[in-house]
Coordinates of C-alpha atoms in Angstrom, one line a residue:
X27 CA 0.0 0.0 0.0
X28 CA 1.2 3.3 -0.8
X29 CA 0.8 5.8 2.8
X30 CA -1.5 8.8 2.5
X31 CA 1.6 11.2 2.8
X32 CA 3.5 9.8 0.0
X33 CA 0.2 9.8 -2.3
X34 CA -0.5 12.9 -1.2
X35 CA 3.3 14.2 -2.4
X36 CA 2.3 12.7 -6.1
X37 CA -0.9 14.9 -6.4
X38 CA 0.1 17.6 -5.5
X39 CA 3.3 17.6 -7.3
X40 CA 1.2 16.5 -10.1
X41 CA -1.2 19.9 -9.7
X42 CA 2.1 22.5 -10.2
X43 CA 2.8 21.0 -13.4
X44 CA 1.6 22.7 -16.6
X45 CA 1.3 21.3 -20.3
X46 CA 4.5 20.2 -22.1
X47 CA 5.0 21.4 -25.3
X48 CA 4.6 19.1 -27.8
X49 CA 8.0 17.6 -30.1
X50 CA 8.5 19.2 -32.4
X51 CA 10.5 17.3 -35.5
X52 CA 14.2 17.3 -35.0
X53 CA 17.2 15.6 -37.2
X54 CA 18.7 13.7 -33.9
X55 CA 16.2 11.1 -31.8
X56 CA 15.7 12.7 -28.9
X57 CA 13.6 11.5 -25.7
X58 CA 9.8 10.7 -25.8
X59 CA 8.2 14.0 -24.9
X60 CA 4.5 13.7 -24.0
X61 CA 2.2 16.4 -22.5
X62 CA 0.0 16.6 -19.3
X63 CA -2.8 15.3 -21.0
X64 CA -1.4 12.2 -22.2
X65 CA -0.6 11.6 -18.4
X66 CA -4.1 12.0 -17.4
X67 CA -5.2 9.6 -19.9
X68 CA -2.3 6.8 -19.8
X69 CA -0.1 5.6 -22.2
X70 CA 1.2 2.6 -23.3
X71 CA 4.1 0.7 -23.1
X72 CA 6.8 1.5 -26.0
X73 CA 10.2 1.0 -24.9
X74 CA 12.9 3.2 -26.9
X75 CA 16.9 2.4 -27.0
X76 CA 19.1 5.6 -27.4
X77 CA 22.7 5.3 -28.0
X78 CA 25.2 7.4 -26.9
X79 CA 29.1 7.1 -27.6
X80 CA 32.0 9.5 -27.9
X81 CA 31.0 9.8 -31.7
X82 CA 28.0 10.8 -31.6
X83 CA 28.0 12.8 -28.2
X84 CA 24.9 14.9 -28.8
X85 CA 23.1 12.9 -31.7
X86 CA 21.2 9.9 -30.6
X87 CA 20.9 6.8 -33.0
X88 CA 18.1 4.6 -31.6
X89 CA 18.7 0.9 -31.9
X90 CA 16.9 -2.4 -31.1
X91 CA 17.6 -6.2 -30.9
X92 CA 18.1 -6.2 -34.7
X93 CA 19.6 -2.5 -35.4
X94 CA 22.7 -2.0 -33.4
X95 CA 24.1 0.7 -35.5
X96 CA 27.6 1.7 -34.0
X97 CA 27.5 0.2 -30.9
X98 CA 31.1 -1.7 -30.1
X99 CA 30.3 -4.9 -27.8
X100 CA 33.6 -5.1 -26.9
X101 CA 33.5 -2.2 -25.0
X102 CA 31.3 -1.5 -21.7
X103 CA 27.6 -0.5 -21.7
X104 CA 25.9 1.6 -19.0
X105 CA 22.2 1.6 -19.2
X106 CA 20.0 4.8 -18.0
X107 CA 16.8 4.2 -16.6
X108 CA 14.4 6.7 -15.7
X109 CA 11.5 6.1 -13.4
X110 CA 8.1 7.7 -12.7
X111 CA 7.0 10.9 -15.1
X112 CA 3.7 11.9 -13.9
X113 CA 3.9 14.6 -16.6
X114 CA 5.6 13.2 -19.7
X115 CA 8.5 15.6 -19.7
X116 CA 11.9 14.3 -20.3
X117 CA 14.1 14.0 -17.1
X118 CA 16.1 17.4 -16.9
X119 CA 18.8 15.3 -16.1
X120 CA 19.8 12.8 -18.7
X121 CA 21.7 15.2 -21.2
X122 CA 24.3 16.2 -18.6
X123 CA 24.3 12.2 -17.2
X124 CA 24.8 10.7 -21.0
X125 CA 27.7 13.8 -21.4
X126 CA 29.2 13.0 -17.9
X127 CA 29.7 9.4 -18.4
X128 CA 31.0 9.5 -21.5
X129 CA 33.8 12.4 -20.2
X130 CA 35.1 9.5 -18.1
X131 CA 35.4 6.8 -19.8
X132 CA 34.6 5.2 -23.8
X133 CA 31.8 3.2 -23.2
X134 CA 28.6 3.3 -24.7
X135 CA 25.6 4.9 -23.0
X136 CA 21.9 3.5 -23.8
X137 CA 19.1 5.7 -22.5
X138 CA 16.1 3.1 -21.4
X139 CA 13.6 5.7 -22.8
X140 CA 9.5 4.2 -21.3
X141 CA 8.1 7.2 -21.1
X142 CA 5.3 5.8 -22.8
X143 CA 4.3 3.1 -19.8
X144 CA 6.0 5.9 -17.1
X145 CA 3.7 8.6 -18.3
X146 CA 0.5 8.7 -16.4
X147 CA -1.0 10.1 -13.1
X148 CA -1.5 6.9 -11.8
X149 CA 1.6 6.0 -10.2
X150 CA 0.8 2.0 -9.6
X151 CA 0.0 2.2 -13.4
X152 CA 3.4 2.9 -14.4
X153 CA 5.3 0.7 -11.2
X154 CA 3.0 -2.7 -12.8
X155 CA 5.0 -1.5 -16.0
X156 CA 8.4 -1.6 -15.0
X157 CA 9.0 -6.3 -15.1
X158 CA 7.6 -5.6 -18.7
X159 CA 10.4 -2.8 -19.6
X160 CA 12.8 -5.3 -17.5
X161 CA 12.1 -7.8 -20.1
X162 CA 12.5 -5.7 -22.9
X163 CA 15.8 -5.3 -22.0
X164 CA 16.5 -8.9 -21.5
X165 CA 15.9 -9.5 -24.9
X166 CA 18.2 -6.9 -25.8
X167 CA 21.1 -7.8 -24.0
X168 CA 20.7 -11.5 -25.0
X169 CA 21.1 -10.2 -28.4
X170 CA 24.3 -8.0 -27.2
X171 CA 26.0 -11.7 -25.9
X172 CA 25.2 -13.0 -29.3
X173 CA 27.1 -10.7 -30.9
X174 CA 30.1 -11.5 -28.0
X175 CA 29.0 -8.8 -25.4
X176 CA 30.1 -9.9 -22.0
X177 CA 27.7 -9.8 -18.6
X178 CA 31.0 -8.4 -16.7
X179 CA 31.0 -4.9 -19.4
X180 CA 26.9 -4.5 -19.0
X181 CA 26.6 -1.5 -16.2
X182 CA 22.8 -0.4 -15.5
X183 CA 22.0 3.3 -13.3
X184 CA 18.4 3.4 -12.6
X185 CA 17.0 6.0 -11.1
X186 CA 13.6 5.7 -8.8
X187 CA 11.5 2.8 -10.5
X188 CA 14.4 2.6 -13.1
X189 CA 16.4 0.9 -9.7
X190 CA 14.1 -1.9 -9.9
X191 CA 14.0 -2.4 -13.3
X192 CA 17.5 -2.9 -13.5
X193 CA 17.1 -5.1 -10.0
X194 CA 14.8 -7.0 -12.6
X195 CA 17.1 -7.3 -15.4
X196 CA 20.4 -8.2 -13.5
X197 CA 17.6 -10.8 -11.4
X198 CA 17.2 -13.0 -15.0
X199 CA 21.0 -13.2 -15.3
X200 CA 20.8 -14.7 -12.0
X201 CA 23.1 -11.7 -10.6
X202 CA 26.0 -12.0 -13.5
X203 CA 25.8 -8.4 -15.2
X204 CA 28.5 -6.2 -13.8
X205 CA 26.9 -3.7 -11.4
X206 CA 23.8 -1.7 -10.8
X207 CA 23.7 1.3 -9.4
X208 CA 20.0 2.5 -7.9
X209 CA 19.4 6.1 -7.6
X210 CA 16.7 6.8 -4.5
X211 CA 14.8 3.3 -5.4
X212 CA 11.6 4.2 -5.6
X213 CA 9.8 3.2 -2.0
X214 CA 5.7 3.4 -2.4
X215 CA 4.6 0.1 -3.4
X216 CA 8.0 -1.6 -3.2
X217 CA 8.8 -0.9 0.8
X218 CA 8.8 -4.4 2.5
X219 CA 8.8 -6.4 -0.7
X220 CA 10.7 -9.7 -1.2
X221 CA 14.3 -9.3 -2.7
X222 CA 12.6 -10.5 -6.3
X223 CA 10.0 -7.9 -6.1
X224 CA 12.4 -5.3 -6.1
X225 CA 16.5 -4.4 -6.1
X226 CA 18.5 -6.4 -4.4
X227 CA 22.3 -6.8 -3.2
X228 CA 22.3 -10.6 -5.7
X229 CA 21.0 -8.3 -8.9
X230 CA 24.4 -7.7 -9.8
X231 CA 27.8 -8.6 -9.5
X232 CA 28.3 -4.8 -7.0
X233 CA 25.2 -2.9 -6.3
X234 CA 25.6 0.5 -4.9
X235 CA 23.0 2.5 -3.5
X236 CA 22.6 6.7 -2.9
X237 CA 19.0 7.2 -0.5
X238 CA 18.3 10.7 -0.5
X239 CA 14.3 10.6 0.0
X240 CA 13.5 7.5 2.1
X241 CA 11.1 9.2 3.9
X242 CA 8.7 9.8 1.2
X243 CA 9.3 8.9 -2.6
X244 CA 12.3 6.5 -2.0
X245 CA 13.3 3.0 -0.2
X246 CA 14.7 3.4 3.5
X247 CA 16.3 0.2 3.9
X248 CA 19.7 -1.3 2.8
X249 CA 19.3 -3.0 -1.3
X250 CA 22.9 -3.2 -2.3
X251 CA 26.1 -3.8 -1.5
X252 CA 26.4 -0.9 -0.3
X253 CA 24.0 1.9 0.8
X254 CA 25.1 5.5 0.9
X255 CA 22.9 8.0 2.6
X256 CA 23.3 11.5 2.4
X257 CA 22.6 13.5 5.2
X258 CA 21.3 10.4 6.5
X259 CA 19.3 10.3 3.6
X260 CA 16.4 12.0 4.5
X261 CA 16.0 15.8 4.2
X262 CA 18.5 17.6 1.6
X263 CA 20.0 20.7 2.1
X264 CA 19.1 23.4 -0.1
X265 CA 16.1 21.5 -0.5
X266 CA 12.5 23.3 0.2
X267 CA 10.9 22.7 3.4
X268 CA 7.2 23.1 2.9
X269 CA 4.8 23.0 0.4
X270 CA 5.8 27.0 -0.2
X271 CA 8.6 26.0 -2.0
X272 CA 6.2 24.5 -4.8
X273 CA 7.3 21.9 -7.9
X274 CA 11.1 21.4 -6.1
X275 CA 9.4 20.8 -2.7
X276 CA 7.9 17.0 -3.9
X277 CA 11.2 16.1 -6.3
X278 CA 14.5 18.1 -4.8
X279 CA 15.4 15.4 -2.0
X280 CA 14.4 12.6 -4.8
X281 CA 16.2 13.6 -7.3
X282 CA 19.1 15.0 -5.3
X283 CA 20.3 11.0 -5.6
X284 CA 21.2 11.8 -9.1
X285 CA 22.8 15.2 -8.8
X286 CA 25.0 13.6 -6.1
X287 CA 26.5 10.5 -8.4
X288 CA 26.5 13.7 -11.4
X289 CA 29.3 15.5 -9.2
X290 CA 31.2 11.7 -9.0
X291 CA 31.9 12.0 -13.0
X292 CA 33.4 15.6 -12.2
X293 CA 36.3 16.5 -10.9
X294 CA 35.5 19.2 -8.7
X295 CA 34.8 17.7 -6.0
X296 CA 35.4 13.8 -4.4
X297 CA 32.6 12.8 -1.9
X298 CA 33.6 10.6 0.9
X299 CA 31.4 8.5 2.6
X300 CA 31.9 6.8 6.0
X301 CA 30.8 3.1 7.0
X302 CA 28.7 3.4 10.0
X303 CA 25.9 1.9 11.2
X304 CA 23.9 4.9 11.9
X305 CA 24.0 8.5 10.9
X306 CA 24.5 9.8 14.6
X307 CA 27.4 8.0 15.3
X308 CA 28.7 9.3 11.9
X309 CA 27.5 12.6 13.1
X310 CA 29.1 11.9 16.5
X311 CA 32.7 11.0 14.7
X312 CA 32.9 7.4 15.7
X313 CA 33.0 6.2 12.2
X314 CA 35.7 7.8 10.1
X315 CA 38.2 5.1 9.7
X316 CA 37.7 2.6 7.0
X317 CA 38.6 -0.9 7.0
X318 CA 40.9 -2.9 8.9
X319 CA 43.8 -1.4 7.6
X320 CA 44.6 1.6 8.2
X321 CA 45.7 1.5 4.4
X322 CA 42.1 1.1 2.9
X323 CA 40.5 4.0 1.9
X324 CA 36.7 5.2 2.5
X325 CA 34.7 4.2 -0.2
X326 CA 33.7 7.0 -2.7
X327 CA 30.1 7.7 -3.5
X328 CA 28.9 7.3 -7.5
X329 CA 30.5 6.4 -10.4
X330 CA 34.1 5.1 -8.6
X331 CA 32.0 3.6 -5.6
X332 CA 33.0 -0.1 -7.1
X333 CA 36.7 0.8 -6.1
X334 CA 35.4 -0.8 -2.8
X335 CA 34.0 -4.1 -4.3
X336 CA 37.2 -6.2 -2.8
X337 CA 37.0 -5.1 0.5
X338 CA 33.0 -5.7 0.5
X339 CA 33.5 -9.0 -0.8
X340 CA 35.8 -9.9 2.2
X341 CA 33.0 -8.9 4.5
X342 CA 30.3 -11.4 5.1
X343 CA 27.6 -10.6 4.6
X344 CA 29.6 -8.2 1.5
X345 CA 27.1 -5.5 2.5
X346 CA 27.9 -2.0 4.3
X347 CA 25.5 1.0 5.2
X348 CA 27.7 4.4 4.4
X349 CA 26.9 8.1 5.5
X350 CA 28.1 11.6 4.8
X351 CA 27.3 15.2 4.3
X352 CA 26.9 17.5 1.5
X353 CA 26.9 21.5 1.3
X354 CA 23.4 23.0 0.0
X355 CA 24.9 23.9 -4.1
X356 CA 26.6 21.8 -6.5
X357 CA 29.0 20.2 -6.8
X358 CA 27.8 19.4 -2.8
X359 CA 31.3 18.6 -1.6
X360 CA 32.0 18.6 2.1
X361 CA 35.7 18.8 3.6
X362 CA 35.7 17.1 7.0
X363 CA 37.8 17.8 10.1
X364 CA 38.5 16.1 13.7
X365 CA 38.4 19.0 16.2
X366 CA 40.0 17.5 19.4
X367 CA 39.6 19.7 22.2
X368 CA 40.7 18.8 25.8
X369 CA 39.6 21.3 28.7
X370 CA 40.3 21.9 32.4
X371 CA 36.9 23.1 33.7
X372 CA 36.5 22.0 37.2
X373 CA 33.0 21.9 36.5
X374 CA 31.4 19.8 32.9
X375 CA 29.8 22.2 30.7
X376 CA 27.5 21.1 28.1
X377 CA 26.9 22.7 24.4
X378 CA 28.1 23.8 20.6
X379 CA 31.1 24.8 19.1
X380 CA 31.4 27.1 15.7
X381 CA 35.2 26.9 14.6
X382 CA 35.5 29.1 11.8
X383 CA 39.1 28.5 9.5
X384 CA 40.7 31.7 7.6
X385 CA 43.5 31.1 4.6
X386 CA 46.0 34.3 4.1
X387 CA 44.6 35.2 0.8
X388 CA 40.8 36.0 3.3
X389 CA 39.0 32.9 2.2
X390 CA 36.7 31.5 4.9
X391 CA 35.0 28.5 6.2
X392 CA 32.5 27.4 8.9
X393 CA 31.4 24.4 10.4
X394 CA 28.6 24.3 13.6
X395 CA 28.8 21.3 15.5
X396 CA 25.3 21.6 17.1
X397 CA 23.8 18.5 16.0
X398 CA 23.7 17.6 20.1
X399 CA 25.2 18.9 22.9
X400 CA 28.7 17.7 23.7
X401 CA 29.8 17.2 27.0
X402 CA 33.3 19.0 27.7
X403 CA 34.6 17.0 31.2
X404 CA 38.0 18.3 33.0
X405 CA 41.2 16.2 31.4
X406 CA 38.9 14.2 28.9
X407 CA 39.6 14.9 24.9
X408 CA 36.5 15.6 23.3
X409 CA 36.9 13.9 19.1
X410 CA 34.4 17.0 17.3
X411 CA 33.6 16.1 13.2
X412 CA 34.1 19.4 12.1
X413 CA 31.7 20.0 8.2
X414 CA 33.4 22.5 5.9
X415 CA 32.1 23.5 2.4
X416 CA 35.5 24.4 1.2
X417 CA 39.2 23.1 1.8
X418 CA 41.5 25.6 2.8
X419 CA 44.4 24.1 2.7
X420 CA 46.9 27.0 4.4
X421 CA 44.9 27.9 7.3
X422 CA 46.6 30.9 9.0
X423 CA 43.7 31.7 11.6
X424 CA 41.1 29.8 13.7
X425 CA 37.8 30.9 15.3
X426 CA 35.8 29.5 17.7
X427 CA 32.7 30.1 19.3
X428 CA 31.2 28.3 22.4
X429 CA 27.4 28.2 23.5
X430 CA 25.2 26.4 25.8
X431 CA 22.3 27.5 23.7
X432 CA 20.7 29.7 26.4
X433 CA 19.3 33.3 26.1
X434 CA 18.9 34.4 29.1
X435 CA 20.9 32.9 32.4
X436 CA 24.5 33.2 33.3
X437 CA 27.3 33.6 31.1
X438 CA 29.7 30.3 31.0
X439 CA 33.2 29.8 30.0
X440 CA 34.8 27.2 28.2
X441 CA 38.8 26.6 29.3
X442 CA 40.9 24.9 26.9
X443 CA 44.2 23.2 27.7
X444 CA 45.0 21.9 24.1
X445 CA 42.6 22.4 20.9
X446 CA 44.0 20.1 17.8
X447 CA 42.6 20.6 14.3
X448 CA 43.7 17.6 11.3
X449 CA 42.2 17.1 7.9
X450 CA 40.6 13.4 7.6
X451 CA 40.3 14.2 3.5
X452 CA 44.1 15.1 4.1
X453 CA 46.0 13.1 6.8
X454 CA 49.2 13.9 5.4
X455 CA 48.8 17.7 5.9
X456 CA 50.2 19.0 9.3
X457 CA 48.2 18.9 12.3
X458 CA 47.3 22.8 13.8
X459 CA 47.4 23.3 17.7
X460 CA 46.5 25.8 20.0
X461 CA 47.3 25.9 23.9
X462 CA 45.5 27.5 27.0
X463 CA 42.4 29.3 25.6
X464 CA 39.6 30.6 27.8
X465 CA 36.2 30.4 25.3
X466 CA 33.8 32.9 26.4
X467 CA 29.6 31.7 25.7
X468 CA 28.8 33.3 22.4
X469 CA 31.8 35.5 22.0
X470 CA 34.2 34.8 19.0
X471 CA 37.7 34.0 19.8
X472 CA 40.5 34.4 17.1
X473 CA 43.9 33.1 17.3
X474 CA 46.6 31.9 14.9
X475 CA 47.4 27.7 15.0
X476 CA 50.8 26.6 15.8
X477 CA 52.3 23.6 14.3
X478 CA 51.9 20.5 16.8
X479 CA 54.5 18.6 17.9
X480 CA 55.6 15.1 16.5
X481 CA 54.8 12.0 18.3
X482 CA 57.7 10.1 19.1
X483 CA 58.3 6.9 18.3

């Protein structure tokens, strides 16, 4: 059963949108573009094949099981799935995700285009569609291993219902094709399903996850290999709030899944995510070592996530749950930070820090660690994670703020014996100290960081 909140979410999301323009003939195949009204009344199920390679970047050829045109079998082939579209617009996305994938590597890039089957206002219509497009597929690919295409080169990215299809697919190769990766799986009508009624961790050969809605249009629990979830994969930042914020209110946190594995083809930015098992001890910094060794790396969210497959498959069962923050704008990248801080109040004080970092050439950075209360006790180090949306990697000045979070009331101090601030993106960048500080509530305190000492071996 689908709750009342989440079909509530598609109705209303469904009343902001307004006719799309009808298609218009173009030289290039582009994707199915349907209007409003072909939603209310339904549409049938015609599944289109677009491919994409480095020849023919912009300029679609459509194939089928019997047209391949110019697509190499030798080489990889990453499927795009979209899922729901309640209005019959193309996804704004899939120009920038067919360009972004091919900037990486020379593969070839099919768009799964059902927008006739996805198209309607009746989401169950379109989810009963999605084994049906699955199939499709199947008969595709067998024809691809015909021609000598192997299961180990066939990579499929769905997005929403598009997760499940390709959970379908990689299902009737009884988990051989390469990898799947699900973009916020769509959750209404697939929440508490058996593993062959929707994607699974066996679908593939590595399935990676990004949740960034499973609280409403996506799937809350664990369906691959492993499961990032951004900002513990319920509310985005940057994202509206209420129902003010109109259309992006019911699809920003939804879609926000795809914008985040977008920035992994880029090289802007590198998002690290941290094997935990929830997001408050992530939050709380007792998760930000990865593996056994120290060695192993933290596993990267999108595109390169796979660079962790080895490890997982070591693990048993090979499946992990992996959290991390973003900033509110593209490309969302977060820098995070360990603030140690050890203090000699004779009395514990309880509450938030703001450190605030300053490079030479003026550039700032700020990070509020109020996500709870820490408890500052007399002798005890206190481990902070620290949030910055840029790296500065000079800093020549340090700020920090202390509160207990009350208005009125008296006025507390914070005394710091030591205060230790070291990159976790950067471990090999020096570690900055600062001795005997007295933090007074709410005022700022500037100082300059000295270098801090060597351990000796």
């Amino acid at each position: 059963m689908i709750s009342p909140v989440s079909m509530l979410r598609f109705y209303v999301f469904i009343s902001f949108m307004c006719l799309a323009r009808a298609d218009t003939g173009e030289t290039c195949p582009s994707f199915t573009r349907l209007s409003f009204h072909s939603a209310l009344v339904g549409t049938g199920l015609n599944v289109r094949l677009m491919l994409y390679t480095r020849r023919n970047v912009t300029c679609a050829q459509t194939i089928n099981s019997s047209a391949f045109e110019n697509l190499n079998v030798t080489k990889k082939t990453t499927f795009i799935v979209h899922g729901f579209r309640p209005t019959g617009s193309p996804p704004v996305w899939m120009e920038d995700l067919v360009k972004a994938l091919l900037s990486v590597e020379d593969m070839n890039v099919v768009v799964v285009d059902w927008n006739r089957g996805a198209t309607t206002v009746m989401y169950n219509h379109a989810s009963s569609k999605t084994r049906k497009v699955a199939t499709v597929l199947k008969e595709f690919i067998d024809q691809m291993l015909a021609k000598g295409a192997s299961l180990d080169d066939i990579y499929m990215v769905g997005v929403s219902l598009g997760a499940h299809i390709a959970g379908f697919v990689g299902e009737m190769y009884h988990g051989r094709l390469g990898r799947i990766t699900g973009l916020d799986p769509a959750g209404p009508l697939f929440n508490g399903k058996p593993p062959q009624d929707r994607l699974d961790p066996s679908d593939a050969q590595f399935v990676d996850v990004i949740h960034s809605d499973s609280d409403a249009l996506g799937y809350k629990e664990p369906l691959g290999n492993i499961d990032f979830y951004p900002n513990g994969g319920l509310d985005q930042p940057g994202c509206p709030k209420t129902i003010l914020g109109g259309f992006q209110y019911f699809k920003c946190d939804h879609q926000r899944s795809v914008y985040l594995y977008l920035s992994s083809l880029r090289e802007s930015c590198t998002i690290t995510a941290y094997p935990c098992d929830s997001y408050q001890d992530y939050r709380n910094g007792k998760c930000v070592s990865c593996g056994a060794s120290q060695n192993q790396s933290c596993p990267l969210l999108g595109y390169y996530a796979d660079n962790w497959k080895d490890y997982l498959r070591e693990k048993d069962p090979p499946m992990t749950k992996a959290f991390f923050d973003t900033a509110e704008e593209k490309p969302f990248c977060m820098y995070h930070y360990f603030v140690d801080i050890i203090t000699w109040n004779r009395n514990i004080r309880r509450g938030d820090i703001t450190i605030k970092l300053r490079d030479k050439a003026g550039n700032t950075t700020e990070s509020k660690i109020n996500h709870e209360p820490t408890t500052f006790q007399k002798y005890h180090q206190v481990s902070l994670l620290a949030r910055f949306n840029q790296d500065l990697e000079k800093v020549a000045a340090i700020s920090l703020v202390f509160s207990t979070g009350s208005v009125i009331g008296p006025r507390y101090q914070l005394r710091i014996l030591r205060m230790k601030l070291r990159s976790l993106a950067h471990p090999e960048r020096p570690q900055l100290c600062r001795y005997d500080l007295v933090l007074m509530e709410n005022v700022e305190t500037v100082f300059q960081p000295i270098l801090c000492p060597k351990l000796q071996m």
